[in-house]
Amino acid sequence: MASSSGNICTERVQGKVEDEYLCSICHNLIWKPIACKNCDNVFCTSCIQQWTNNNSSCPFRCPQFEEKRCPPMINALLSKLNIKCKFIGNGCADVHLYDSIEKHEKNCQYQQLKCQGCSDLVLKKDLTKHELVCAEVKVECIKCKYIYKQHDKHELVECLSIRLDIAERNAQSSRGKIEKLEKMVENLETILHEHKLICPPLNQILQNIPLSSLEKNWYIIYDHPYSWITTTEELRQLYIKCIDKRILVGAINGSSSTVLALAAIGPSSILQLETHVNGSMHYSNVYWYLASNKAFGFSPSPIVNPYNADTASTDGDKRLSWYLSRGVGGYRAGTAIDLLNDNNWRKLIMTEK
Ligand SMILES: [Zn+2]
Ligand SMILES: [Zn+2]
Ligand SMILES: [Zn+2]
Ligand SMILES: [Zn+2]
Ligand SMILES: [Zn+2]
């Protein structure tokens, strides 16, 4: 009858084996016993499973096989048996109790395993040594990932040449990606220009910006030489022209110049500010102040002194400050200071249509 591999033949059992420990299907020692509920006969689990695949009756002709746990007595007797390792033919002399033989055989050093290289069967205990010298075993160069038989030579020149190829391929694919990205940026810029979405950066103080670089919807609402006496009321009234719009406050050097030497963009509500002495409001990275009858302007840092206009010298080229209602013009456009009577520098305020 059918015998499942792994079942234990009687020769592997030390001492005499009583017939009642034998499976009536495979005639080997019962392995992982299971009983018939009707006749109490015990079989190997794998044997009876195979049997019931083709039969509904029990091998002992009970009309229906119904399984039952193996009687504890049989389990107790089986677990006392000493079993020789199934790799005895390969040289294993181990003998283990019924319950631990399976675990031993799983790790037995005398089982045969396939060599990764030549596919020969080699005893587990010898496999590492064999694979170290087996000509067919393949290894991978950690530097160039080239896979070669370990007995073949992988010369440095070959390795370098492969690595060069890889580097070139990577560079090529990077170049391709960069070209694609550049095209995308170009397309985006075109779209943005079409929709007039590109404007000078708002989060910083602008220097040397041609008026022509501003979008067409910007127009001038305030244009006076620095000698002009700017008043608080002037600025407050300008606000009416630009409610909910942005404003640009800047300075131009020369009556015919069209380049903003210094400028900043912010919300028109700046014209309604009432900042305290040494106080300022910042929008993005620009600090604005408007202290009635004192001074108006912006600075890249919150340290301002609008009572006397902003006289600080740190980042002086980014500070714009006008006296307000003080009976004089001035005061500064970046590092050009004391512009109280200056007719070359112009104060400029613009807004959007
Ligand atoms: Zn069996
Ligand atoms: Zn039965
Ligand atoms: Zn063994
Ligand atoms: Zn091999
Ligand atoms: Zn290599």
Coordinates of N, CA and C and ligand atoms in Angstrom, one line a residue, residues 140-146 148 154-156 158-160 162-163, ligand 5:
E140 N 28.8 38.5 -7.0 CA 28.5 39.8 -7.6 C 29.6 40.8 -7.1
C141 N 30.2 41.6 -8.0 CA 31.1 42.6 -7.6 C 30.3 43.7 -6.9
I142 N 30.7 44.1 -5.7 CA 29.9 45.0 -5.0 C 30.1 46.4 -5.6
K143 N 31.1 46.6 -6.4 CA 31.3 48.0 -6.9 C 30.6 48.2 -8.2
C144 N 30.6 47.2 -9.1 CA 30.0 47.4 -10.4 C 28.8 46.5 -10.7
K145 N 28.5 45.6 -9.7 CA 27.3 44.7 -9.7 C 27.4 43.6 -10.8
Y146 N 28.6 43.5 -11.4 CA 28.8 42.5 -12.4 C 28.8 41.1 -11.8
Y148 N 29.8 37.2 -11.9 CA 30.7 36.3 -12.6 C 31.0 35.1 -11.8
H154 N 37.9 38.9 -12.3 CA 37.2 40.2 -12.6 C 38.2 41.3 -12.4
E155 N 38.9 41.6 -13.6 CA 40.0 42.6 -13.5 C 39.5 44.0 -13.2
L156 N 40.4 44.7 -12.5 CA 40.1 46.1 -12.2 C 39.7 46.9 -13.4
E158 N 38.3 45.9 -16.1 CA 36.9 45.5 -16.5 C 35.9 46.2 -15.6
C159 N 36.2 46.1 -14.3 CA 35.3 46.7 -13.3 C 35.1 48.2 -13.6
L160 N 36.3 48.9 -13.8 CA 36.2 50.3 -14.0 C 35.4 50.7 -15.3
I162 N 33.0 48.9 -16.6 CA 31.6 48.7 -16.4 C 31.0 49.9 -15.6
R163 N 31.8 50.3 -14.6 CA 31.3 51.4 -13.8 C 31.2 52.7 -14.6
Ligands
ZN5 ZN 33.4 45.2 -10.5

